[in-house]
Amino acid sequence: MKNRKLSRSKSKGGIDWFRYYINILLPKLLPFILECSELRPGTIV
């Protein structure tokens, strides 16, 4: 892990979880969590 770069192996397929988390999960999940906390206080998401 030189220079703190994220290393990826070329032999495995599947989902790139770091990229999925940053580009898909956060932009869609965070607004939903904020909406739930405003409309229904006490909701665990």
mmCIF file of C-alpha atoms in Angstrom:
data_model
loop_
_atom_site.group_PDB
_atom_site.id
_atom_site.type_symbol
_atom_site.label_atom_id
_atom_site.label_comp_id
_atom_site.label_asym_id
_atom_site.label_seq_id
_atom_site.Cartn_x
_atom_site.Cartn_y
_atom_site.Cartn_z
ATOM 1 C CA MET A 1 0.000 0.000 0.000
ATOM 2 C CA LYS A 2 2.403 2.614 -1.232
ATOM 3 C CA ASN A 3 1.257 6.236 -0.929
ATOM 4 C CA ARG A 4 -2.012 5.057 0.651
ATOM 5 C CA LYS A 5 -3.504 4.102 -2.713
ATOM 6 C CA LEU A 6 -6.283 1.549 -2.859
ATOM 7 C CA SER A 7 -4.935 -1.531 -4.611
ATOM 8 C CA ARG A 8 -7.200 -3.674 -6.733
ATOM 9 C CA SER A 9 -6.556 -7.216 -7.867
ATOM 10 C CA LYS A 10 -7.161 -7.861 -11.550
ATOM 11 C CA SER A 11 -7.986 -11.534 -11.143
ATOM 12 C CA LYS A 12 -11.249 -11.115 -9.232
ATOM 13 C CA GLY A 13 -14.495 -9.896 -10.677
ATOM 14 C CA GLY A 14 -17.519 -8.608 -8.850
ATOM 15 C CA ILE A 15 -18.522 -5.324 -7.302
ATOM 16 C CA ASP A 16 -15.943 -2.668 -6.530
ATOM 17 C CA TRP A 17 -17.313 -1.935 -3.064
ATOM 18 C CA PHE A 18 -15.375 1.299 -2.453
ATOM 19 C CA ARG A 19 -16.559 2.834 -5.717
ATOM 20 C CA TYR A 20 -20.101 1.517 -5.181
ATOM 21 C CA TYR A 21 -20.180 3.077 -1.697
ATOM 22 C CA ILE A 22 -18.942 6.483 -2.874
ATOM 23 C CA ASN A 23 -20.816 6.813 -6.188
ATOM 24 C CA ILE A 24 -24.075 4.962 -5.569
ATOM 25 C CA LEU A 25 -24.767 4.218 -1.939
ATOM 26 C CA LEU A 26 -23.963 7.579 -0.335
ATOM 27 C CA PRO A 27 -25.814 9.799 -2.864
ATOM 28 C CA LYS A 28 -28.968 7.673 -2.591
ATOM 29 C CA LEU A 29 -28.864 6.527 1.026
ATOM 30 C CA LEU A 30 -27.894 9.771 2.754
ATOM 31 C CA PRO A 31 -30.910 11.810 1.510
ATOM 32 C CA PHE A 32 -33.204 8.925 2.490
ATOM 33 C CA ILE A 33 -31.728 8.827 5.996
ATOM 34 C CA LEU A 34 -32.129 12.590 6.399
ATOM 35 C CA GLU A 35 -35.738 12.448 5.176
ATOM 36 C CA CYS A 36 -36.549 9.623 7.593
ATOM 37 C CA SER A 37 -35.013 11.504 10.499
ATOM 38 C CA GLU A 38 -37.091 14.607 9.713
ATOM 39 C CA LEU A 39 -40.418 12.896 9.036
ATOM 40 C CA ARG A 40 -40.189 10.073 11.579
ATOM 41 C CA PRO A 41 -37.950 10.911 14.522
ATOM 42 C CA GLY A 42 -36.650 7.832 16.293
ATOM 43 C CA THR A 43 -36.480 5.719 13.124
ATOM 44 C CA ILE A 44 -33.386 3.547 12.980
ATOM 45 C CA VAL A 45 -31.922 3.342 9.487
#
